[in-house]
Short mmCIF file of C-alpha atoms and ligand atoms in Angstrom, two decimals:
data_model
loop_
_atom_site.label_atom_id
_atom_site.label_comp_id
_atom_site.label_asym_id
_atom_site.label_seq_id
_atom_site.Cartn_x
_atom_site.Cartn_y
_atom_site.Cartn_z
CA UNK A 1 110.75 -82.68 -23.55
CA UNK A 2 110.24 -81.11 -26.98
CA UNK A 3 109.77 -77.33 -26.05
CA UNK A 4 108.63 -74.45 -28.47
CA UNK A 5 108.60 -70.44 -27.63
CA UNK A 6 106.06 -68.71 -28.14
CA UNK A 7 106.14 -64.42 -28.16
CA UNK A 8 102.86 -62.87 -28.32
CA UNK A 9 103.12 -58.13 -28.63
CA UNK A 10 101.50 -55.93 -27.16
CA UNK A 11 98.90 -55.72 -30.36
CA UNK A 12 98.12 -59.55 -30.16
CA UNK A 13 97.08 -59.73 -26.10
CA UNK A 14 95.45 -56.23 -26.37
CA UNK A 15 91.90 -57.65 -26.39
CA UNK A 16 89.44 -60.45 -25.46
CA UNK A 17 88.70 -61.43 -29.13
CA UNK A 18 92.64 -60.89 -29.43
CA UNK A 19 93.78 -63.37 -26.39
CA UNK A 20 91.33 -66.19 -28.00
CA UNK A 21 93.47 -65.99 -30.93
CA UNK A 22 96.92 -66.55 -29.13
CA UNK A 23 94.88 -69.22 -27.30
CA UNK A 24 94.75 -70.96 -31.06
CA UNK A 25 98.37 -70.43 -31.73
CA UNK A 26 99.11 -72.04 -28.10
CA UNK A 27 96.79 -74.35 -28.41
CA UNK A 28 97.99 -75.54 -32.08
CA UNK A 29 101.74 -76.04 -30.21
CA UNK A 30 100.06 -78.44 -27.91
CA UNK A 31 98.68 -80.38 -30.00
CA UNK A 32 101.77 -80.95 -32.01
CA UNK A 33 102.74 -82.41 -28.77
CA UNK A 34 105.23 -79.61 -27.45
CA UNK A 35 105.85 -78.03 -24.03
CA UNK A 36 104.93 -74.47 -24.47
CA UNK A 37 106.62 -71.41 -23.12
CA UNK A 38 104.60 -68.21 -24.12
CA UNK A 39 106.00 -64.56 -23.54
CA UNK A 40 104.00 -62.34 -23.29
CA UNK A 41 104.39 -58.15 -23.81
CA UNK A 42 101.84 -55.93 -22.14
CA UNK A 43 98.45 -54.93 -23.48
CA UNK A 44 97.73 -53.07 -26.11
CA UNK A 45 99.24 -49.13 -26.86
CA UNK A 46 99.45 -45.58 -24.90
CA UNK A 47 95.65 -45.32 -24.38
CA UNK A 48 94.39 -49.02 -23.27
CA UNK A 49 94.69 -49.59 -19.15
CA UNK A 50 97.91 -51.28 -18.88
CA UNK A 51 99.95 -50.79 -21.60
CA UNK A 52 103.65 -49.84 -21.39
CA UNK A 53 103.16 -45.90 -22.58
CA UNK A 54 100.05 -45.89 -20.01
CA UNK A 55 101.84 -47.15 -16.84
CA UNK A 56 104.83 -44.61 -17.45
CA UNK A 57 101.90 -41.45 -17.84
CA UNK A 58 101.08 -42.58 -14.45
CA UNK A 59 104.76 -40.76 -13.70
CA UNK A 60 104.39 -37.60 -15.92
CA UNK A 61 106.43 -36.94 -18.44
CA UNK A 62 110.26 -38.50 -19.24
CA UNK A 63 111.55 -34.10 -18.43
CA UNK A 64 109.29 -33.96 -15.40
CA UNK A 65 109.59 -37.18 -13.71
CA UNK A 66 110.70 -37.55 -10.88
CA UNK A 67 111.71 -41.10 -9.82
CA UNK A 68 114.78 -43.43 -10.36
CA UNK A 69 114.66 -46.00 -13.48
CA UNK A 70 114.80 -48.56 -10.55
CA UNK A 71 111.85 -47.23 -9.64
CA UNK A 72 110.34 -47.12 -12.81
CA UNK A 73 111.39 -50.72 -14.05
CA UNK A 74 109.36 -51.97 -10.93
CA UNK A 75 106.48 -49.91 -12.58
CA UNK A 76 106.71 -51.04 -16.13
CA UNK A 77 107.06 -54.55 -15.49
CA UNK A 78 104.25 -54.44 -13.96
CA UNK A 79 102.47 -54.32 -17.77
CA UNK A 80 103.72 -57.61 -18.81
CA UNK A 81 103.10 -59.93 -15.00
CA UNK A 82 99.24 -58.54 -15.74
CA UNK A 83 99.28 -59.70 -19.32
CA UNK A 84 100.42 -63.29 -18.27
CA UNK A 85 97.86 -63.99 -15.47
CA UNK A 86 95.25 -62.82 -17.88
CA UNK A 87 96.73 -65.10 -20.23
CA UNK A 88 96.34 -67.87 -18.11
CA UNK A 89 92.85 -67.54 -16.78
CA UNK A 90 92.26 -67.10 -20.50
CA UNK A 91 94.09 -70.39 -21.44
CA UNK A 92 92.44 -72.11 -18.35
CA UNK A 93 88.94 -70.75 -19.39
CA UNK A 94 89.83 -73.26 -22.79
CA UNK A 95 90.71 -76.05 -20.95
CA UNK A 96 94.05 -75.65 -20.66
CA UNK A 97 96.57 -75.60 -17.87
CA UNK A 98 99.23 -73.10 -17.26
CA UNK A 99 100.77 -71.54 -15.14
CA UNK A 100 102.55 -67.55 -15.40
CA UNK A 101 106.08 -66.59 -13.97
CA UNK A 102 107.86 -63.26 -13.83
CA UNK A 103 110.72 -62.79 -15.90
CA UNK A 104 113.32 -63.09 -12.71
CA UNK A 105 110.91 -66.10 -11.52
CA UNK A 106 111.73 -67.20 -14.82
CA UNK A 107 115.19 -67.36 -14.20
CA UNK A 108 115.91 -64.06 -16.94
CA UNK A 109 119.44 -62.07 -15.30
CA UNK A 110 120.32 -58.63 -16.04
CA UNK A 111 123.14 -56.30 -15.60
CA UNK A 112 122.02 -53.19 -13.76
CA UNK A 113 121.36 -50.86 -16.46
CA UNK A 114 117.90 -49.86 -15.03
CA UNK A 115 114.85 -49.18 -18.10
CA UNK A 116 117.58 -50.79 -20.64
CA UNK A 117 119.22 -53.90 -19.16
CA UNK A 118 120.76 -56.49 -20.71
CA UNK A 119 120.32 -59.97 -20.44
CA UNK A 120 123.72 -62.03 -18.60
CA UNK A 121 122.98 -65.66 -18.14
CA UNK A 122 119.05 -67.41 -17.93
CA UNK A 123 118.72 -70.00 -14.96
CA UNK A 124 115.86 -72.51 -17.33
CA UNK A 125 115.79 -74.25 -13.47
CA UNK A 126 111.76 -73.21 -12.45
CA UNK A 127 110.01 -72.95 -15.74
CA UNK A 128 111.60 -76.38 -16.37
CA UNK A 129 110.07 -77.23 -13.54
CA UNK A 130 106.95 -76.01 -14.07
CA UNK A 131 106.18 -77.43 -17.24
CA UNK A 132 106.44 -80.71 -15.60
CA UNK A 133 103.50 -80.21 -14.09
CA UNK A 134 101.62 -77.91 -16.78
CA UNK A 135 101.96 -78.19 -20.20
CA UNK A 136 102.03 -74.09 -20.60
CA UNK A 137 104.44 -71.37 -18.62
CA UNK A 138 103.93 -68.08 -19.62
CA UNK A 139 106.48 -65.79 -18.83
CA UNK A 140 106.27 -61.77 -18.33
CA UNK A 141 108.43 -60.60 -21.18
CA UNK A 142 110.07 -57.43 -21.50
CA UNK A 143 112.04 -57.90 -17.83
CA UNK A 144 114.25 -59.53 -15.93
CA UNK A 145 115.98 -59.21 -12.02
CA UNK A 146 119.81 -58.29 -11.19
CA UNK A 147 122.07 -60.65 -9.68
CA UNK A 148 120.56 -58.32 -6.69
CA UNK A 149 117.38 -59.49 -7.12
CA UNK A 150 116.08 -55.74 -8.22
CA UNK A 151 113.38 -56.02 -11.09
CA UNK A 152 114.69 -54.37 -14.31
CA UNK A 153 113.42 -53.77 -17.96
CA UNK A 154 115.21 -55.06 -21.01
CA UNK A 155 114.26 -51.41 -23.36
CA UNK A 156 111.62 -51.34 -26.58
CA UNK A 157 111.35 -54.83 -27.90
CA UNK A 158 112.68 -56.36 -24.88
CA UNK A 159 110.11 -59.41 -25.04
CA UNK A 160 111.66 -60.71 -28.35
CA UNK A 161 114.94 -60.60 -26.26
CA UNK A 162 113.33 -62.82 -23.04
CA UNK A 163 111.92 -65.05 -25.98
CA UNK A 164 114.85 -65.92 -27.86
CA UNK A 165 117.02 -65.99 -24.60
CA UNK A 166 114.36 -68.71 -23.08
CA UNK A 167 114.16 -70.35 -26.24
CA UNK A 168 117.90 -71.01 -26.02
CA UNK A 169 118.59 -71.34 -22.73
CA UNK A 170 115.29 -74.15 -22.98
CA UNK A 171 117.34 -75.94 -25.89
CA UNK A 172 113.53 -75.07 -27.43
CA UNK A 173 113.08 -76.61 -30.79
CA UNK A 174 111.77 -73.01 -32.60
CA UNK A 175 111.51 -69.60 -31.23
CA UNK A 176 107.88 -68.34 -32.85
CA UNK A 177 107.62 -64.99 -32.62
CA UNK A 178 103.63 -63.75 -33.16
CA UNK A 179 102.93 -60.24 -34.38
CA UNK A 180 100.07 -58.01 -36.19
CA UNK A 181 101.88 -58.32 -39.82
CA UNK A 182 102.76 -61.70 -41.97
CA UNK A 183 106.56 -61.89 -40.99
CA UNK A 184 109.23 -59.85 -42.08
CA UNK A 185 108.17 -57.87 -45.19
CA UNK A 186 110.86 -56.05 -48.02
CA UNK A 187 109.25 -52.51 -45.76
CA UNK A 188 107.64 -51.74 -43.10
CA UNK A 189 103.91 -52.37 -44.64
CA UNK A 190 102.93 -48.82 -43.03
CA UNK A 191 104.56 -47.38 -45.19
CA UNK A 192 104.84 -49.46 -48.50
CA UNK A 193 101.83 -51.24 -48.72
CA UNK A 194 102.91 -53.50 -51.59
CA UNK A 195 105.42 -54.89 -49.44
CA UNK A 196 106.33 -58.02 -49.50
CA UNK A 197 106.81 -61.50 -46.90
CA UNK A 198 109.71 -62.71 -47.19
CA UNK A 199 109.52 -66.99 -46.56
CA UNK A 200 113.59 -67.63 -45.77
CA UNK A 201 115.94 -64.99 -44.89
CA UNK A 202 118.94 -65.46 -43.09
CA UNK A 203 120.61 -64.43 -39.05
CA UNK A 204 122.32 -61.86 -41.11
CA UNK A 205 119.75 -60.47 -42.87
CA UNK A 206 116.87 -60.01 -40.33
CA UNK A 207 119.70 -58.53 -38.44
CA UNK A 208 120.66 -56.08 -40.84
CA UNK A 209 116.81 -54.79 -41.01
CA UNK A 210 116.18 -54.69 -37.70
CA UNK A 211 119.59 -52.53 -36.72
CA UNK A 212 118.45 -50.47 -39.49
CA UNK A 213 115.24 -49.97 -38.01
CA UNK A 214 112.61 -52.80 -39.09
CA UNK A 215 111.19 -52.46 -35.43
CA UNK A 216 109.34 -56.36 -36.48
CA UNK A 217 111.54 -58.30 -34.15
CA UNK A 218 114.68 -56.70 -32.18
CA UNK A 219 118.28 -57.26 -32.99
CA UNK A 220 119.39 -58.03 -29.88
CA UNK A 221 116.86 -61.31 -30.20
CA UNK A 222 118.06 -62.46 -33.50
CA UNK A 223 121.66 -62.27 -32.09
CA UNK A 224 120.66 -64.27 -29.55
CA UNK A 225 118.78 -66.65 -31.61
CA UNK A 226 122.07 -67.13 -33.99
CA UNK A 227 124.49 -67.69 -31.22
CA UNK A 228 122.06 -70.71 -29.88
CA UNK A 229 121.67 -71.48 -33.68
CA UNK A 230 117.63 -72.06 -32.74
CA UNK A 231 115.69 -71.35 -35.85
CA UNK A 232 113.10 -68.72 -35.20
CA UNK A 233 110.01 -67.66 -37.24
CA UNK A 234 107.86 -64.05 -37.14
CA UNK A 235 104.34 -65.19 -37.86
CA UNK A 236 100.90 -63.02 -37.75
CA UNK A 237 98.84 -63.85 -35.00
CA UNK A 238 95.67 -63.25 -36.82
CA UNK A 239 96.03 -65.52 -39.65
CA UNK A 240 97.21 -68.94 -40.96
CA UNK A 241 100.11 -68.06 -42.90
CA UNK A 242 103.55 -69.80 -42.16
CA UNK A 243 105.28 -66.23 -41.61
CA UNK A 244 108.80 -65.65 -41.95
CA UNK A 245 111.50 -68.93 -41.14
CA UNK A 246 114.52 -67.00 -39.97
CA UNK A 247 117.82 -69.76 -40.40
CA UNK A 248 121.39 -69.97 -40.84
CA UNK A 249 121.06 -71.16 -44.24
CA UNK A 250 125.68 -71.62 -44.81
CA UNK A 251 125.44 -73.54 -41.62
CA UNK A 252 126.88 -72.31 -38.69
CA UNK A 253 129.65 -70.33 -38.02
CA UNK A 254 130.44 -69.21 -41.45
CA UNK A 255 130.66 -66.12 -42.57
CA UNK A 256 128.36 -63.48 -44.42
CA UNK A 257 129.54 -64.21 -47.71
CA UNK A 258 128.69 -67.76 -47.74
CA UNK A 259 124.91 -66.98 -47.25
CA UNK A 260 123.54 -69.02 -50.59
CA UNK A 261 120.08 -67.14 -50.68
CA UNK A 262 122.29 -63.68 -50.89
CA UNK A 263 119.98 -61.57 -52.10
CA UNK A 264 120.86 -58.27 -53.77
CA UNK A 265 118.78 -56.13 -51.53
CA UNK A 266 116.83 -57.72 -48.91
CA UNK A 267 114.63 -54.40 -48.18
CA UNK A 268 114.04 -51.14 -47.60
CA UNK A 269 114.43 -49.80 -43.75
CA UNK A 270 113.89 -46.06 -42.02
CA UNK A 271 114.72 -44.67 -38.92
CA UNK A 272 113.39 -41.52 -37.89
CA UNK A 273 114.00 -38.67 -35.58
CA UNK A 274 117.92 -38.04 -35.96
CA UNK A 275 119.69 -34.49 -35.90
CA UNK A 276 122.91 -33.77 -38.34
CA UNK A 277 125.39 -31.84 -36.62
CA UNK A 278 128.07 -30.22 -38.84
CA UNK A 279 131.17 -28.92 -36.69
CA UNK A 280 133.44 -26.14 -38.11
CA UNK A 281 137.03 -27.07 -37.75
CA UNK A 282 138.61 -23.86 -39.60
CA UNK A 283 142.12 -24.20 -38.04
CA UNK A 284 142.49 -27.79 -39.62
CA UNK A 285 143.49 -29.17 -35.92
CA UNK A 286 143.17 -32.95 -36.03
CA UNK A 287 142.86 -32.41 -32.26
CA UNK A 288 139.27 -31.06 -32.63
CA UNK A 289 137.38 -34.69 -34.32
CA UNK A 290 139.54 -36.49 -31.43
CA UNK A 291 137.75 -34.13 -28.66
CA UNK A 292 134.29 -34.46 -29.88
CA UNK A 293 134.23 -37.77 -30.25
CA UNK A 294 135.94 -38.80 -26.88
CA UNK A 295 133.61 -36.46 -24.96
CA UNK A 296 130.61 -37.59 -26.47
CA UNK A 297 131.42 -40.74 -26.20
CA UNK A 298 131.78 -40.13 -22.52
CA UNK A 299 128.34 -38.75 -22.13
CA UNK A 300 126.77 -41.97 -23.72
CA UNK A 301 125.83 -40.06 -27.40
CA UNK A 302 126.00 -42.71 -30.28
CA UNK A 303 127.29 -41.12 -33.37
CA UNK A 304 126.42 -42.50 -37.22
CA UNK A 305 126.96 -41.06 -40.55
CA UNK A 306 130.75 -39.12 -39.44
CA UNK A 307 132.13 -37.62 -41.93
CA UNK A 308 135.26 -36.07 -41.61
CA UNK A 309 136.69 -33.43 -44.02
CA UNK A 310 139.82 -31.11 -43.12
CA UNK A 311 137.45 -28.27 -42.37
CA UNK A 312 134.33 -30.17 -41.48
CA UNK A 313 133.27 -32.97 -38.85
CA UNK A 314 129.83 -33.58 -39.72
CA UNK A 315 127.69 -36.26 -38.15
CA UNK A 316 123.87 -37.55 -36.82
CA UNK A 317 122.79 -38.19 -33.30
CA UNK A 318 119.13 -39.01 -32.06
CA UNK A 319 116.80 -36.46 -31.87
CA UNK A 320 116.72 -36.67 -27.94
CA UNK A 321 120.33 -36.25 -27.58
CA UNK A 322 120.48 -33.43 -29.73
CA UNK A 323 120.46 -30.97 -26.76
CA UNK A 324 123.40 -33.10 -24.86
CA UNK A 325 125.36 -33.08 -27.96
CA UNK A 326 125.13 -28.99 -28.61
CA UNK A 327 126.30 -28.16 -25.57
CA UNK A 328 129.45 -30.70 -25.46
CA UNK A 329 130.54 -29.03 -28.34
CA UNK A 330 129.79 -25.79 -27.77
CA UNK A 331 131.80 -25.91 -24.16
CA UNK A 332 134.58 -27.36 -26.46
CA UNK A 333 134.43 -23.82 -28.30
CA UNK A 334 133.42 -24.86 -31.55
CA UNK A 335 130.80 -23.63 -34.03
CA UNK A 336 128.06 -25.91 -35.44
CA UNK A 337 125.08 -26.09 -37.96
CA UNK A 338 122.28 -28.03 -36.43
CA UNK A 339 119.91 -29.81 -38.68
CA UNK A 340 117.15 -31.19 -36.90
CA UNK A 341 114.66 -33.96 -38.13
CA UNK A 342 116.06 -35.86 -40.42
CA UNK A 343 115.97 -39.87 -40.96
CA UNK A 344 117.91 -42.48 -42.43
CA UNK A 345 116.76 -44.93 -44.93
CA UNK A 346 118.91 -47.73 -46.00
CA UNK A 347 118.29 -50.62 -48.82
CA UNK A 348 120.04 -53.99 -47.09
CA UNK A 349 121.21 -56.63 -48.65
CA UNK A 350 123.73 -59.25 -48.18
CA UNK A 351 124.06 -59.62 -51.72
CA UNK A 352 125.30 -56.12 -53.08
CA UNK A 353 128.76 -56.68 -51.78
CA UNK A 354 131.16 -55.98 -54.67
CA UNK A 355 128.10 -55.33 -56.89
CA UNK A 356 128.53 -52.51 -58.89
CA UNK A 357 125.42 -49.83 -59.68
CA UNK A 358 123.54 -50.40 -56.34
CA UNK A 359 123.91 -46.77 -55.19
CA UNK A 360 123.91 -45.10 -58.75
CA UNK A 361 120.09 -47.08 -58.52
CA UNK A 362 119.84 -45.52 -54.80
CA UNK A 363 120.85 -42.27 -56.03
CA UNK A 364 118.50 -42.26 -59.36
CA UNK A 365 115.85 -42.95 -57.45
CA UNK A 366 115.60 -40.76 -54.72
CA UNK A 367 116.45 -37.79 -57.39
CA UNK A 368 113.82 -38.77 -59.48
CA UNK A 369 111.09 -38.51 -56.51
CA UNK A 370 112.90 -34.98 -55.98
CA UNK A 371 114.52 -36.22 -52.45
CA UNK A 372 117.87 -34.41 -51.72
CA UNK A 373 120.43 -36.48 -50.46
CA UNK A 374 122.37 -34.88 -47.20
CA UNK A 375 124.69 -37.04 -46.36
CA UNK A 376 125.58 -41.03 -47.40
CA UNK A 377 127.55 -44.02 -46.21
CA UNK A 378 127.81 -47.81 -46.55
CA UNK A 379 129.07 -51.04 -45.52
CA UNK A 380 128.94 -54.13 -47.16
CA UNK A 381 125.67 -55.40 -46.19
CA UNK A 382 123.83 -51.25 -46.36
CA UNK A 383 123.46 -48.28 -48.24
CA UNK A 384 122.37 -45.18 -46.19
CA UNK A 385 121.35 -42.04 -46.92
CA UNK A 386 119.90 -39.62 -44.88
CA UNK A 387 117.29 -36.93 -45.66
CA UNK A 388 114.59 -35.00 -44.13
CA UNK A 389 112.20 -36.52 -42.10
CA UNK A 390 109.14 -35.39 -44.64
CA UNK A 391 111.01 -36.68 -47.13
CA UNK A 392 111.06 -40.19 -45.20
CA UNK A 393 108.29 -42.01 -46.31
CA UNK A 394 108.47 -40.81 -49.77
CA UNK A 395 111.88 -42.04 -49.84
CA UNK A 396 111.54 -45.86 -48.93
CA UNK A 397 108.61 -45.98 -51.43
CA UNK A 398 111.30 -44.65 -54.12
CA UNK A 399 114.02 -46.99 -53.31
CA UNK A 400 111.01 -50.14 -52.99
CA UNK A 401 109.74 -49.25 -56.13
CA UNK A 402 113.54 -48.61 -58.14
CA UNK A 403 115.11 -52.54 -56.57
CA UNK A 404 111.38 -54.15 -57.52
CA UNK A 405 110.79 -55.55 -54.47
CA UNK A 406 106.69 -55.52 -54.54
P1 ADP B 1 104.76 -56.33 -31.39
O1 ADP B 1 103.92 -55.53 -30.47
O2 ADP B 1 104.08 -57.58 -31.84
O3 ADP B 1 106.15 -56.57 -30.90
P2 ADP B 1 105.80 -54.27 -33.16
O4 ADP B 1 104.91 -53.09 -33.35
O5 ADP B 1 106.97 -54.16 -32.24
O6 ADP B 1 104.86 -55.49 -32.74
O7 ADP B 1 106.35 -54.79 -34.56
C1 ADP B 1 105.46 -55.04 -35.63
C2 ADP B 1 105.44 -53.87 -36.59
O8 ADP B 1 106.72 -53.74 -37.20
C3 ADP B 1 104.50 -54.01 -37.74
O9 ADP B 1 103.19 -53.62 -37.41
C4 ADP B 1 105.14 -53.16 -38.83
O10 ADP B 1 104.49 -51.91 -38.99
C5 ADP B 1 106.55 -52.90 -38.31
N1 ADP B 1 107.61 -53.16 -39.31
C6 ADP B 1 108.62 -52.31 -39.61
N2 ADP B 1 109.41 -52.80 -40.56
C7 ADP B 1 108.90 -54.00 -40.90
C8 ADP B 1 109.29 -55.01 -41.84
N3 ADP B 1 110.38 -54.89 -42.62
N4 ADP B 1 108.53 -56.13 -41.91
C9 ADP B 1 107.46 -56.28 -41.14
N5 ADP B 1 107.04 -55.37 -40.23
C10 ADP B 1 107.74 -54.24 -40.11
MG1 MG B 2 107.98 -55.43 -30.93
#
């Protein structure tokens, strides 16, 4: 049985006019002779009946709510099982057969981290089963069920994550993942609108964006995708293009450096909504960067951009656990300056290891557009620099513009 995933957002099921169109793209798999397996995200944004954002207003707000994630998950997932019966009757309604599962019917395991769970094994036992009888099984994306058999939610992006787990766990031939842009672009088009489709790009370098905050496809799927070596593609929903084909171009199992397409800088990314915390350490006690990172570690805070100096522990946190993070320090008797909303923008690329003159371009160009620089770091695949969230935009149009990537 020659099986293809399919993952339709929230954007591309959102509508009637919309759900004809994914009824193409399904359609177009059949014909090509494959078993389809759709995955489906709920419809449409905060606003439209039973979207994600609209389900969890029926709650109140994330400071006044009042119920358990456990309860919530069996809310939200709710969005996505009404997306695939829709999906079907709208399939069926074109004269084709299908049939929709939920993502535990669907075999999808999860640890029990309620609202952000994580996928542990996929049993492929019923939709195999099903698509001997249909040709389409659409499965409710974004969720799965604990080895309880309690309904949880996989976090933002969690339906690229149920369709690249499927797709390996399926031995599918291609993981397709449909969206409202062309593929993966050098930016997010929102921002630059020159930006360009990339046609090939790498595991490594799709990864790299989307850590860095290319919210197009999420990491956790790609990672997935890699380890089951399934080639997967990020394709507009709305037109014929042939999208992004995301491979493992040095073959399996090799490492970064072997990538042959290496390109200098892949693209631009930003993340917004992060808080830089600068921690005064005026008796030089290497105790005090030990204490604040141990206790914030224990409350769950991810740290980025840590800097230490003798006198100075400066680092980021996200905006919403800026509170959290103020208070562990300050019980820890320390002083702080707290700079609220800033962002990071990074230029990736696998291909600016051991180059020299990648950040003196970083550097010219966000001086040049007048953008101060607070802080900076790097590994070999990124260049980060943070700055203020007005700043943002402006910023990743800068560095797009300086590395020619249009
Ligand atoms: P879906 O609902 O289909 O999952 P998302 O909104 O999660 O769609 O992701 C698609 C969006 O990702 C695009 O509309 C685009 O604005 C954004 N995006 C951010 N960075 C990139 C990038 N580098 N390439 C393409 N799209 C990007
Ligand atoms: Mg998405």
């Amino acid at each position: 049985m020659n099986i293809v995933v399919q993952k339709f957002g929230g954007t591309s099921v959102a509508s009637r006019d919309k759900r004809k169109q994914v009824a193409k793209k399904v359609a177009l798999a059949i014909k090509e002779g494959y078993r389809v397996v759709v995955v489906v995200s709920a419809m449409g944004r905060l606003g439209e009946a039973y979207a994600t954002d609209t389900l969890l207003g029926l709650v109140g707000q994330q400071s006044s709510r009042h119920i358990s994630n456990k309860d919530l998950d069996l809310l939200m997932a709710c969005g996505e099982i009404i997306s695939g019966v829709v999906m079907v009757s709208e399939l069926k309604a074109e004269g084709y057969e299908a049939t929709c599962l939920t993502g535990g019917q669907a075999g999808i395991v999860t640890d029990e981290s309620f609202s952000d769970a994580r996928i542990i094994m996929v049993k492929p036992g019923e939709v195999l089963k099903e698509l001997e009888k249909v040709p389409i099984v659409i499965v409710a994306g974004f969720q799965g069920v604990t080895q309880g058999g309690r309904v949880t939610t996989l976090g933002r992006g969690g339906s690229d994550t149920t369709a690249a787990a499927l797709g390996v766990a399926l031995k599918a031939e291609r993981i397709d993942i449909y969206t409202d842009v062309d593929g993966v672009k050098t930016a997010d088009p929102r921002v630059v609108e020159e930006a360009k489709t990339l046609r090939n790009i790498t595991y490594n370098e799709v990864c790299q964006l989307a850590h860095e905050g290319a919210k197009v496809i999420h990491p956790r799927a790609v990672e997935i995708a890699m380890q089951g070596n399934v080639p997967l593609r990020i394709l507009n929903t709305f037109t014929d293009g042939d999208g992004t084909l995301v491979t493992n171009c040095a073959g399996q199992g090799e490492s970064i450096t072997d990538i042959k397409n290496d390109r200098l800088i892949t693209g631009i990314t930003h993340k917004p909504h992060v808080t830089q915390l600068t921690v005064h350490n005026d008796q030089k006690s290497d105790a005090v960067p030990v204490k604040i990172f141990q206790s914030l570690a224990a409350a769950k805070i991810s740290v980025d951009f840590i800097t230490i100096t003798d006198e100075k522990i400066i680092f980021t946190v996200k905006d919403i656990d800026k509170d959290n993070a103020v208070s562990i320090i300050k019980n820890l008797d320390l002083e702080l300056d707290i700079k609220p909303d800033c962002a990071k923008v990074a230029a990736v690329g696998a291909g600016m290891t051991g180059v020299p003159g990648v950040m003196a371009k970083i550097v010219e160009a966000l001086t040049e557009a007048g953008i101060k620089i607070l802080q900076s770091a790097d590994s070999y695949t990124s260049i980060w620099c943070l700055v203020t969230q007005k700043d943002m935009e402006k910023a990743v149009r800068a560095l797009h513009r300086k590395f020619q990537l249009g």
